[in-house]
mmCIF file of C-alpha atoms in Angstrom:
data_model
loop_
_atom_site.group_PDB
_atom_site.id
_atom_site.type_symbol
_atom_site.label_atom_id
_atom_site.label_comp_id
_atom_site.label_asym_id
_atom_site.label_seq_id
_atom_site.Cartn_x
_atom_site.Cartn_y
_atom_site.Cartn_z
ATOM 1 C CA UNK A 3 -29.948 25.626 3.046
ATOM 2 C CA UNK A 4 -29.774 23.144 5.977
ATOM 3 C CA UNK A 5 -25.830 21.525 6.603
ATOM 4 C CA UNK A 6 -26.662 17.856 7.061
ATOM 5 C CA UNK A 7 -25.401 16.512 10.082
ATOM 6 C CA UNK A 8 -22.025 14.825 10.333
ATOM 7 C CA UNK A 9 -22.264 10.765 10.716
ATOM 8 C CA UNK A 10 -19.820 10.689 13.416
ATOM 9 C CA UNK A 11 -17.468 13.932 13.752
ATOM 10 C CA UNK A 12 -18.441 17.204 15.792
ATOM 11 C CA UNK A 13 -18.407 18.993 12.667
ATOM 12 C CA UNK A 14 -18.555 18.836 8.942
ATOM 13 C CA UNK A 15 -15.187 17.692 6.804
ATOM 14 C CA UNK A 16 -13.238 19.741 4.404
ATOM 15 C CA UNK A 17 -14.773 17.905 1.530
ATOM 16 C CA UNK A 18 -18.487 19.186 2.921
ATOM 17 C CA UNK A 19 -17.458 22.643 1.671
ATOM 18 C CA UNK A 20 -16.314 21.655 -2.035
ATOM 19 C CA UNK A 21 -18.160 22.666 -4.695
ATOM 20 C CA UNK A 22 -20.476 20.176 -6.946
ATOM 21 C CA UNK A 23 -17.714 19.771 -9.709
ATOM 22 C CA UNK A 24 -14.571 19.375 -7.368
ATOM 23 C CA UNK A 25 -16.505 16.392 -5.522
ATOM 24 C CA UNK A 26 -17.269 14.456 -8.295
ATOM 25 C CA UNK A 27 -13.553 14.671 -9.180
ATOM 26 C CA UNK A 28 -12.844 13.488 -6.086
ATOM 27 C CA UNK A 29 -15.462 10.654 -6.311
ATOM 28 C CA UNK A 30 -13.530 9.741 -9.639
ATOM 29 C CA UNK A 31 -10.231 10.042 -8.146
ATOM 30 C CA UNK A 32 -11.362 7.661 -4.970
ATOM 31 C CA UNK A 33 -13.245 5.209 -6.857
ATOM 32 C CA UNK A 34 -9.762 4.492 -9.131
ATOM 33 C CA UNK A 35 -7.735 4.518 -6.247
ATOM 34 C CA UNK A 36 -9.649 2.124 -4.484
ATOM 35 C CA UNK A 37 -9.693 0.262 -7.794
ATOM 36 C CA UNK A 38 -6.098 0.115 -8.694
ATOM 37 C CA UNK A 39 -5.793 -0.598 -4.911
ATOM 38 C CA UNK A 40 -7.613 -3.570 -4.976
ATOM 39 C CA UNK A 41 -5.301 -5.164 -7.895
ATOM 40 C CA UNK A 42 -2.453 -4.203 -6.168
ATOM 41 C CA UNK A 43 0.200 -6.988 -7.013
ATOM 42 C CA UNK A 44 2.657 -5.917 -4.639
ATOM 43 C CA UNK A 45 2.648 -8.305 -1.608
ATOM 44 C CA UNK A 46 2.636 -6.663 1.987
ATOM 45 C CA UNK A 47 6.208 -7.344 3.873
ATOM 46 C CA UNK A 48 6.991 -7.517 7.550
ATOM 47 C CA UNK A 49 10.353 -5.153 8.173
ATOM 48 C CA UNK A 50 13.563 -6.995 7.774
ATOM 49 C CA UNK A 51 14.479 -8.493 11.257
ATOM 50 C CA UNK A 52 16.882 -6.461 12.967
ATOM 51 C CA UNK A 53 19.344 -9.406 13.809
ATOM 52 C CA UNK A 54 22.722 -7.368 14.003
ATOM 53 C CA UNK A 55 21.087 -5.023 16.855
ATOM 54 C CA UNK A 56 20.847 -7.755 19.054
ATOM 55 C CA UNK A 57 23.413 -9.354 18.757
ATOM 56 C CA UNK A 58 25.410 -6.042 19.659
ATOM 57 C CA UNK A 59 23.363 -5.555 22.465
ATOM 58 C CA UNK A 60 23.892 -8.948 23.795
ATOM 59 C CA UNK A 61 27.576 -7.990 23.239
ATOM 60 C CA UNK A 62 27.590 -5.239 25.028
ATOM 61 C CA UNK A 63 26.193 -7.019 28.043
ATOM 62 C CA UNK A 64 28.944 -8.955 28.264
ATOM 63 C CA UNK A 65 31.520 -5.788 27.926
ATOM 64 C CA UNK A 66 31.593 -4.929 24.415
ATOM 65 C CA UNK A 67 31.855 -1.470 23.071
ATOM 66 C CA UNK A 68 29.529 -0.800 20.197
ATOM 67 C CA UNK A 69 32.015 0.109 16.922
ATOM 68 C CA UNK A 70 34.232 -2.738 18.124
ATOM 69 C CA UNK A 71 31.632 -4.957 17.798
ATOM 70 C CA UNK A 72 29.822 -3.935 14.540
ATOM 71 C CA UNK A 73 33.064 -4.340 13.035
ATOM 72 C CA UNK A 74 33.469 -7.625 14.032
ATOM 73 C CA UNK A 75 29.442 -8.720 13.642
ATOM 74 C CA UNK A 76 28.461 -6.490 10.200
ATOM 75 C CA UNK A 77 30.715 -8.369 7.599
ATOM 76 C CA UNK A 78 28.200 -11.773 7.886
ATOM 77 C CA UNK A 79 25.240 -10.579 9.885
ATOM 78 C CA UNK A 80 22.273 -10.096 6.635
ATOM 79 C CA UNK A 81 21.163 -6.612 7.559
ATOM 80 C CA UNK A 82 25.028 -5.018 7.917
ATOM 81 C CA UNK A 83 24.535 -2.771 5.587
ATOM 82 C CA UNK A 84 20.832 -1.413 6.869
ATOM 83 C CA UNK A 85 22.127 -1.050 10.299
ATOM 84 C CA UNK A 86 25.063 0.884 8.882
ATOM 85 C CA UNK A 87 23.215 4.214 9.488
ATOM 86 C CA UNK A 88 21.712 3.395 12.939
ATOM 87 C CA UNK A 89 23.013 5.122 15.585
ATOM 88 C CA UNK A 90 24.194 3.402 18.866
ATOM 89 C CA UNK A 91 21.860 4.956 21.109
ATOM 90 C CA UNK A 92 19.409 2.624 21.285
ATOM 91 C CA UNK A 93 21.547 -0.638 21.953
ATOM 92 C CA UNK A 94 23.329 1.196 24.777
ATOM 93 C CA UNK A 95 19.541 1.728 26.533
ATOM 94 C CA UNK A 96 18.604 -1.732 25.687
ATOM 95 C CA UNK A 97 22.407 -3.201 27.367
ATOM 96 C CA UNK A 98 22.110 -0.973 30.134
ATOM 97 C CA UNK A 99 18.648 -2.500 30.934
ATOM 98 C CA UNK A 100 17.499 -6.172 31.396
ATOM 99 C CA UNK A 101 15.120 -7.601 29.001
ATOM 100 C CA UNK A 102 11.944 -7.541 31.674
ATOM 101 C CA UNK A 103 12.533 -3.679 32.751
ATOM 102 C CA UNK A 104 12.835 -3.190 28.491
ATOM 103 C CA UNK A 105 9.332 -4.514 27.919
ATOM 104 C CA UNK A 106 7.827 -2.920 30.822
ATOM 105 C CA UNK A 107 9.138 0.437 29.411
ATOM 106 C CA UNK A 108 7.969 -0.176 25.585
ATOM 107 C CA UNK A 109 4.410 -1.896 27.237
ATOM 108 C CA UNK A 110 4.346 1.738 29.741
ATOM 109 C CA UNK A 111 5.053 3.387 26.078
ATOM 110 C CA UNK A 112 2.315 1.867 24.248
ATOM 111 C CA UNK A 113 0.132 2.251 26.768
ATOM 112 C CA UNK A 114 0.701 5.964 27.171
ATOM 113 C CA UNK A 115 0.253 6.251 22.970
ATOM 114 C CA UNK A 116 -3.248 4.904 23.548
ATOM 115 C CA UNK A 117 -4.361 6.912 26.320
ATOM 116 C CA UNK A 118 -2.785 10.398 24.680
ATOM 117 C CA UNK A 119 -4.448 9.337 21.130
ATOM 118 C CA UNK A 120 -8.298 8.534 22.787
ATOM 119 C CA UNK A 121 -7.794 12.093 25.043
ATOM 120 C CA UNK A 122 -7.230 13.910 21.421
ATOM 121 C CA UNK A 123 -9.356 11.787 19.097
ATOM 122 C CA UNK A 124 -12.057 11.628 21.295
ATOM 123 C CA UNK A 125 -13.314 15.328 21.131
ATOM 124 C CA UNK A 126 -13.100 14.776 17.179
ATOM 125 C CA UNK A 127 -16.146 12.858 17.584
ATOM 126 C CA UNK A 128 -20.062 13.938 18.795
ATOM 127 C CA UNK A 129 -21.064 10.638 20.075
ATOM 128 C CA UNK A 130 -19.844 7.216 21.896
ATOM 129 C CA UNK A 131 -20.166 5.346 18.975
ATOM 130 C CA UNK A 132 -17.104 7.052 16.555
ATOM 131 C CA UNK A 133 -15.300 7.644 20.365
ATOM 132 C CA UNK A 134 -15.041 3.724 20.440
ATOM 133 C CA UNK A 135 -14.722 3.155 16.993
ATOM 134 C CA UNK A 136 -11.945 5.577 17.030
ATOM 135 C CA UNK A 137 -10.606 4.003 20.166
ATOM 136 C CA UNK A 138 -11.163 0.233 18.728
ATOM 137 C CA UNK A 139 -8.678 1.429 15.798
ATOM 138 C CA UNK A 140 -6.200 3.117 17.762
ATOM 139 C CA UNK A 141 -5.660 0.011 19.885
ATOM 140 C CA UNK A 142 -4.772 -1.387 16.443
ATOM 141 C CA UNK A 143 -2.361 0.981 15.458
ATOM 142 C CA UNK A 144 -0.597 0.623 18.746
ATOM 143 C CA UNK A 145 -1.097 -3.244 18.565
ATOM 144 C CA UNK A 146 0.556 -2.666 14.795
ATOM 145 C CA UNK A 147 3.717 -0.723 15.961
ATOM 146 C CA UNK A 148 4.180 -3.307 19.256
ATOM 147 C CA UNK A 149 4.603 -5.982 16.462
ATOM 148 C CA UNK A 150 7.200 -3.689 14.701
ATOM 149 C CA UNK A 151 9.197 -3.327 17.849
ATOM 150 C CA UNK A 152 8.847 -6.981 18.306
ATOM 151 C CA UNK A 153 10.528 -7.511 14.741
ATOM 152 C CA UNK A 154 12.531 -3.828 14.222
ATOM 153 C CA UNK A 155 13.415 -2.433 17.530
ATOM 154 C CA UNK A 156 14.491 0.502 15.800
ATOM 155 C CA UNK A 157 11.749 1.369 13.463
ATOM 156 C CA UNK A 158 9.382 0.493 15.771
ATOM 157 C CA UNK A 159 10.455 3.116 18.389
ATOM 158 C CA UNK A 160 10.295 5.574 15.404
ATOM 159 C CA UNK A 161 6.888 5.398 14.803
ATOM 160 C CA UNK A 162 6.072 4.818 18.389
ATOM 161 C CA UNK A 163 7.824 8.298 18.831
ATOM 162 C CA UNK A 164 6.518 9.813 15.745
ATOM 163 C CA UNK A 165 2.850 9.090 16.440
ATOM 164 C CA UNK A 166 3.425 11.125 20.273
ATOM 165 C CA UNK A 167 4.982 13.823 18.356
ATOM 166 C CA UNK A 168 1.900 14.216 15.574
ATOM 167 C CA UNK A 169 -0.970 13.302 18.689
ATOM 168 C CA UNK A 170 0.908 15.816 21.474
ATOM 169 C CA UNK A 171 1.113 18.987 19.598
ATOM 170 C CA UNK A 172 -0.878 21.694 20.042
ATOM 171 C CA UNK A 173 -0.744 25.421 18.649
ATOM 172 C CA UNK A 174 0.682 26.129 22.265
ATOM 173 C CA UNK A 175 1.728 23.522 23.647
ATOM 174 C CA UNK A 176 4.792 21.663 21.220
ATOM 175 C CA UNK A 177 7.831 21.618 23.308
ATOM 176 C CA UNK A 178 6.769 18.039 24.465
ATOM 177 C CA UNK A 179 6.096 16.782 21.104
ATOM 178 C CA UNK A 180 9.233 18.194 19.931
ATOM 179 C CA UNK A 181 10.839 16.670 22.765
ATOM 180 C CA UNK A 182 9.958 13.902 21.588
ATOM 181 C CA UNK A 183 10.297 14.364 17.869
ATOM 182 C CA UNK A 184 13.981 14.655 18.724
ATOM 183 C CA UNK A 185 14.563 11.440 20.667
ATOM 184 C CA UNK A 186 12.475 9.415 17.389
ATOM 185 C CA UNK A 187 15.250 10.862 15.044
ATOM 186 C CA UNK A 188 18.191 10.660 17.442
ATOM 187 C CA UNK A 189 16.736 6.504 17.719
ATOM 188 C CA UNK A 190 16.776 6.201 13.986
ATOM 189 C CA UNK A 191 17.563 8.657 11.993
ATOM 190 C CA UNK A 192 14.703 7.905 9.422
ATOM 191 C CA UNK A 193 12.561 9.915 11.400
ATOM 192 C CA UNK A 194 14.243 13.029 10.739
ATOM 193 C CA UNK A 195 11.173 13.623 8.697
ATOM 194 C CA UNK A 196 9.245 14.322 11.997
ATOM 195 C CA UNK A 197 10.981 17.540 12.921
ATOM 196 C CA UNK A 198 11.629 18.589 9.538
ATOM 197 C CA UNK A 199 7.871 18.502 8.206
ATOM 198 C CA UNK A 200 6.623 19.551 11.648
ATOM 199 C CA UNK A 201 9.026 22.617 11.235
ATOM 200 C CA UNK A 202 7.454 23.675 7.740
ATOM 201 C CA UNK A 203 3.996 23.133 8.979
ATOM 202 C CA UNK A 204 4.739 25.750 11.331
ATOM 203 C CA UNK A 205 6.117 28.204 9.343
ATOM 204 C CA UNK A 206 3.482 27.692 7.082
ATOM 205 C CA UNK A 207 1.143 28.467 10.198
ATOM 206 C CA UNK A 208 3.334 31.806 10.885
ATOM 207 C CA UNK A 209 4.568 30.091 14.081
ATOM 208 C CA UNK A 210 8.648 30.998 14.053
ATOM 209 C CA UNK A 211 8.917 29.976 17.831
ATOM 210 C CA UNK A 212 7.498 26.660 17.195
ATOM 211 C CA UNK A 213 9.440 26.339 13.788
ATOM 212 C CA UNK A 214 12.806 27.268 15.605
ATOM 213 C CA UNK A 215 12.119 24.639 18.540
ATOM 214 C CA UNK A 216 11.191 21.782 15.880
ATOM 215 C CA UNK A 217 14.471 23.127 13.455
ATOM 216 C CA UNK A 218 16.426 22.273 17.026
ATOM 217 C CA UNK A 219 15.256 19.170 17.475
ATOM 218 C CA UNK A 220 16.115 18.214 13.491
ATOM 219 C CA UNK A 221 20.095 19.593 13.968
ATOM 220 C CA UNK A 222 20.293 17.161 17.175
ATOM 221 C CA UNK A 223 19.296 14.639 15.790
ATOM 222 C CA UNK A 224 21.303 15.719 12.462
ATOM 223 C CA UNK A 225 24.442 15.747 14.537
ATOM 224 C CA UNK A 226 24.147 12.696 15.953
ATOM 225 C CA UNK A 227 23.726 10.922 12.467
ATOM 226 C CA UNK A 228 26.699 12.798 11.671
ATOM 227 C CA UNK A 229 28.888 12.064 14.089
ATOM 228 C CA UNK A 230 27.547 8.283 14.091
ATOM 229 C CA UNK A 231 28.614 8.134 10.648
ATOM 230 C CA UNK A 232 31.900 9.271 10.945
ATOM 231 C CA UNK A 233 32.772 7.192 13.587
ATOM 232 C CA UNK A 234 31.361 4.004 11.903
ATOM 233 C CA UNK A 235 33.213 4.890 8.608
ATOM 234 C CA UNK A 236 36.204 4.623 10.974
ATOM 235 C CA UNK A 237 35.790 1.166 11.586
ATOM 236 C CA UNK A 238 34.114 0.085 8.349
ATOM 237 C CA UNK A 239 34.668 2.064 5.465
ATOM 238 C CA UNK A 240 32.515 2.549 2.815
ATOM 239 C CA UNK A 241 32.018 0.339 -0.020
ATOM 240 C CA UNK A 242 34.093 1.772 -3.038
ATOM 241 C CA UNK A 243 30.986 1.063 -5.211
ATOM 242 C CA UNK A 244 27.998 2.990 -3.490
ATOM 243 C CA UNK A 245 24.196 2.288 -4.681
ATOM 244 C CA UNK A 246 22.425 5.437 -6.398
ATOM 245 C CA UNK A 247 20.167 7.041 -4.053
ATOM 246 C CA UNK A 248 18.051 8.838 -6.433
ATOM 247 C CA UNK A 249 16.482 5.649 -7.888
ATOM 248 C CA UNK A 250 12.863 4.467 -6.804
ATOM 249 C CA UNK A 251 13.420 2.282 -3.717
ATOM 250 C CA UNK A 252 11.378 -0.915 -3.608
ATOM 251 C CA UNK A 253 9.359 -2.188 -1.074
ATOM 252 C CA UNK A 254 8.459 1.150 0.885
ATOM 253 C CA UNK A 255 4.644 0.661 0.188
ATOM 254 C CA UNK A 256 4.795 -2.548 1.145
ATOM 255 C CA UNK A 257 6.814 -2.570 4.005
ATOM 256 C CA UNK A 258 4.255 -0.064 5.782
ATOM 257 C CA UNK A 259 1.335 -2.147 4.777
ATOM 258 C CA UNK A 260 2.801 -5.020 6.436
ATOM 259 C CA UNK A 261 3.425 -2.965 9.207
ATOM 260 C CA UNK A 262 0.521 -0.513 9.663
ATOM 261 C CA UNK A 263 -2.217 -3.263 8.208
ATOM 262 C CA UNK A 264 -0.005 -6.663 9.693
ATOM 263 C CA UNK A 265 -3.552 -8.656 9.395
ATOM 264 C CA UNK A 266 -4.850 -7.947 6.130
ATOM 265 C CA UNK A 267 -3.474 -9.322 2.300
ATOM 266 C CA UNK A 268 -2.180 -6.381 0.359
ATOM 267 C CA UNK A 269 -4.957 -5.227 -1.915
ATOM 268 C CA UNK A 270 -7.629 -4.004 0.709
ATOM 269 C CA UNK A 271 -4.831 -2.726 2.884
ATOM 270 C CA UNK A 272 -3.765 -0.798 0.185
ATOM 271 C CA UNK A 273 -7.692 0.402 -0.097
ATOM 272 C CA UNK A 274 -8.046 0.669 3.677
ATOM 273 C CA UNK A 275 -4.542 3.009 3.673
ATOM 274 C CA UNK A 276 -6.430 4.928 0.697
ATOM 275 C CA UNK A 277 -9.098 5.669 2.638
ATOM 276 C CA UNK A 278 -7.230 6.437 5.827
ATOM 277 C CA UNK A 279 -5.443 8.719 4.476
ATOM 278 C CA UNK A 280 -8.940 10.319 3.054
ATOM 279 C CA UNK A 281 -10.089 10.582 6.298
ATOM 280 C CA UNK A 282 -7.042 12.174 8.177
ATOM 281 C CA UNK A 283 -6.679 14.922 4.789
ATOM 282 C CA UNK A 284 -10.756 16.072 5.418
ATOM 283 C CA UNK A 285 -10.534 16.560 9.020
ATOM 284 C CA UNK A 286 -10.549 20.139 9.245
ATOM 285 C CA UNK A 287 -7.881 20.178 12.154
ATOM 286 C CA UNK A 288 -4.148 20.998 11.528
ATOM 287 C CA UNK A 289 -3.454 16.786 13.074
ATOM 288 C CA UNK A 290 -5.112 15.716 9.441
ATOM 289 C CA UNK A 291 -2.264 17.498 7.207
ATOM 290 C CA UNK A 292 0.665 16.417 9.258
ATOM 291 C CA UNK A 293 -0.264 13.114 9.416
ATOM 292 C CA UNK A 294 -1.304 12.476 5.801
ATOM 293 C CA UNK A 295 2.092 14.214 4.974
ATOM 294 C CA UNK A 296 4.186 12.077 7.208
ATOM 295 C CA UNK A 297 2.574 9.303 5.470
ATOM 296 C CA UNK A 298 3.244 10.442 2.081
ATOM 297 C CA UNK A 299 6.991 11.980 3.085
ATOM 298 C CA UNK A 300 7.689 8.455 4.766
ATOM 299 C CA UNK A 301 7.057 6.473 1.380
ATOM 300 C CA UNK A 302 8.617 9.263 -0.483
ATOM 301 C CA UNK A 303 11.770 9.193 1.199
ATOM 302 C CA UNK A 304 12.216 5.673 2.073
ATOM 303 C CA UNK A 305 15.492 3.649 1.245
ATOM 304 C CA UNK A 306 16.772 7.258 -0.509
ATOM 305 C CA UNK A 307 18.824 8.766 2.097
ATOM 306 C CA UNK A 308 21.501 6.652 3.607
ATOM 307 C CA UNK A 309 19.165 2.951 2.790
ATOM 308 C CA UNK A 310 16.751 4.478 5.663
ATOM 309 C CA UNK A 311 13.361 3.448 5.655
ATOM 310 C CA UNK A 312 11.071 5.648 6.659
ATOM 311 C CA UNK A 313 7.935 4.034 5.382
ATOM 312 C CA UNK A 314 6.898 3.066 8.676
ATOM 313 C CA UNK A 315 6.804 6.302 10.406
ATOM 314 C CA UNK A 316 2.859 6.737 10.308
ATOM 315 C CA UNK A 317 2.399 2.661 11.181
ATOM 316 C CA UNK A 318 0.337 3.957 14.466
ATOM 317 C CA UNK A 319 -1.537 6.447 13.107
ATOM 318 C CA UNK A 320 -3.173 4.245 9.705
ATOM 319 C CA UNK A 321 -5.476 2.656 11.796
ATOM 320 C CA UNK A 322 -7.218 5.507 13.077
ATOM 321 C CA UNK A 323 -7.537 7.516 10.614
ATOM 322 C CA UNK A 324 -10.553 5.018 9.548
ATOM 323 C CA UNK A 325 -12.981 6.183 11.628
ATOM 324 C CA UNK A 326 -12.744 9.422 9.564
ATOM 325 C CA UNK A 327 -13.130 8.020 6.370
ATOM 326 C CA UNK A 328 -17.097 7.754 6.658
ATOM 327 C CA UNK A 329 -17.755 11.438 7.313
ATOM 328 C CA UNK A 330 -15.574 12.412 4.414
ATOM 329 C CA UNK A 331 -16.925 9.779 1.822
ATOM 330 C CA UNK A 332 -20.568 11.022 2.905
ATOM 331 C CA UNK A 333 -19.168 14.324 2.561
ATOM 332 C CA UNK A 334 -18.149 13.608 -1.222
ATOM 333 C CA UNK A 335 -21.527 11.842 -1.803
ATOM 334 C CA UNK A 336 -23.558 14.975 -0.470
ATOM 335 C CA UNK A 337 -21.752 17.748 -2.594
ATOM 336 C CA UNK A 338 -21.240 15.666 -6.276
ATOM 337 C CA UNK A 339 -25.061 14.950 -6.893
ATOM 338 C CA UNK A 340 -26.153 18.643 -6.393
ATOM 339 C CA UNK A 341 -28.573 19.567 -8.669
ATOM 340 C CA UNK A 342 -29.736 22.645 -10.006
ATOM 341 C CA UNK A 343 -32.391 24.904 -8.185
ATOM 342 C CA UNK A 344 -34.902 26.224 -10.347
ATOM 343 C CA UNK A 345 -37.177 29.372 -9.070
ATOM 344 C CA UNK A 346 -40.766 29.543 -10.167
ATOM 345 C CA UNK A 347 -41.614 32.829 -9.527
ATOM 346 C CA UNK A 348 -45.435 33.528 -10.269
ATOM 347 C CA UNK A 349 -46.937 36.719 -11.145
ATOM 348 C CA UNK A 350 -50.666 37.479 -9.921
ATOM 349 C CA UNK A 351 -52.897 40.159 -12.124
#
């Protein structure tokens, strides 16, 4: 039997090697999801502003050390309480530099992301036309996480840092990525989930060195949370009545639809994330799992440790994963109409 040629990757997805009952599950499971998608109620949302951070950094400017002045700022600032958890080491880099040599280094940033994501997304793809297409959308993923920056310095650097991690590691080559893995989590601590999923990838892959080296990376930025935390409860204790952190947080889903998908209303983002997502899980290269699970982890986990919100982790990495989706879908709609062979075998006297 021939293997049809892929649309636009090098070489056939996962879901080409399913058999004929297992795709036409999946064909059911994508056509709901992309139903249920489209009547999604929930309305995309833009991060909350991060209005505390600079006001601290503008602060500290002017001579003021950082706990001294969250004390004084976090009682009437709105987002007190999410900024709570944040550690100071982004708001001493911002007051240490002025605002122009700041936005050349986050422009120098997002311009790196672009150029690292087209030199490893571009040998996922035979031809010119998924190169640019793939290219195209991960201008928009970058474009996506500048606008988070712009409105969550913070979270925005997370995902910024999270998508380098996911694009720069290699089976050999992940002291970089864990590199910068660690910096992501020691920014904001939400993106612990970086090193700690990239860690059980690799001892799922057998790779202790590479497991050890991301587990590193998760206890720095681990003791910087706690140490952060202990010195902030020092100058504003806790509330005595805390909020559970084992209920279902709101507003994760929409908060990285507004981020990821800034352009688009919230039922086809939700259907474009669906099929994202589709695309990055059939790639048949180890980037596909850890991205789709640092999607899913990020929604998982977001607002239940600490108020963190992790949602936006993957905000860079949506986008691209688009370009996939058509190999995979024609992958699905090669396997679930197989028929039967029947053998006519005719005997001569």
């Amino acid at each position: 039997m021939v293997t049809p040629a892929p649309l636009l990757l090098v070489a056939q997805t996962r879901l080409g090697r399913v058999e004929r009952g297992a795709a036409r599950w999946w064909c059911a499971a994508l056509l709901l999801g992309l139903i249920a998608a489209a009547g999604l109620s929930e309305v995309s949302a833009r991060p909350a502003a991060e209005l505390l951070h600079d006001s601290i950094v503008a602060a500290m400017r002017h001579g003021g050390h950082y706990y001294e002045t969250f004390r004084d700022l976090a009682r009437t600032a709105p987002d007190g309480e999410d900024a709570r958890a944040l550690p100071p080491t982004l708001a001493a880099v911002s007051a240490a530099l002025p605002n122009g040599a700041m936005l050349l280094l986050v422009g120098a940033a997002l311009a790196g992301l672009v150029a690292v994501g087209v030199q490893r997304l571009a040998a996922l793809f035979a031809g010119a036309a998924g190169q640019v297409l793939a290219a195209l959308l991960l201008v928009a993923g970058t474009t996506a996480v500048a606008l988070l920056w712009e409105q969550a310095p913070h979270a925005g650097w997370a995902a910024l840092l999270a998508a380098y991690a996911v694009l720069l590691r290699r089976a050999e080559r992940w002291g970089t990525a864990a590199a910068l893995g660690c910096a992501a989590a020691v920014i904001d601590p939400a993106a612990l989930l970086v090193p700690a999923l990239m860690a059980a990838f690799a001892l799922h892959d057998g790779s202790a060195r590479e497991a050890l080296g991301w587990l590193v990376a998760l206890a720095v930025g681990g003791a910087v949370l706690g140490c952060h935390l202990w010195a902030i409860a020092a100058v504003v204790p806790l509330p005595t009545e805390a909020p559970p952190l084992l209920t279902l947080p709101p507003g994760g889903l929409a908060r990285l639809l507004g981020a990821a998908l800034p352009s688009v209303s919230s039922g086809p983002a939700a259907a474009l994330l669906l099929l994202a997502l589709l695309g990055w899980a059939a790639l048949p290269r180890a980037i596909g799992g850890r991205v789709v699970a640092l999607a899913l982890a990020g929604l998982a986990a977001d607002g239940r440790v600490a108020g963190l919100h992790s949602a936006t982790l993957a905000t860079a990495l949506v986008a691209p994963g688009l370009a996939l989706a058509p190999d995979a879908i024609a992958d699905l709609l090669r396997r679930a109409p197989g028929r039967r062979r029947i053998t006519v075998t005719r005997v001569t006297r």
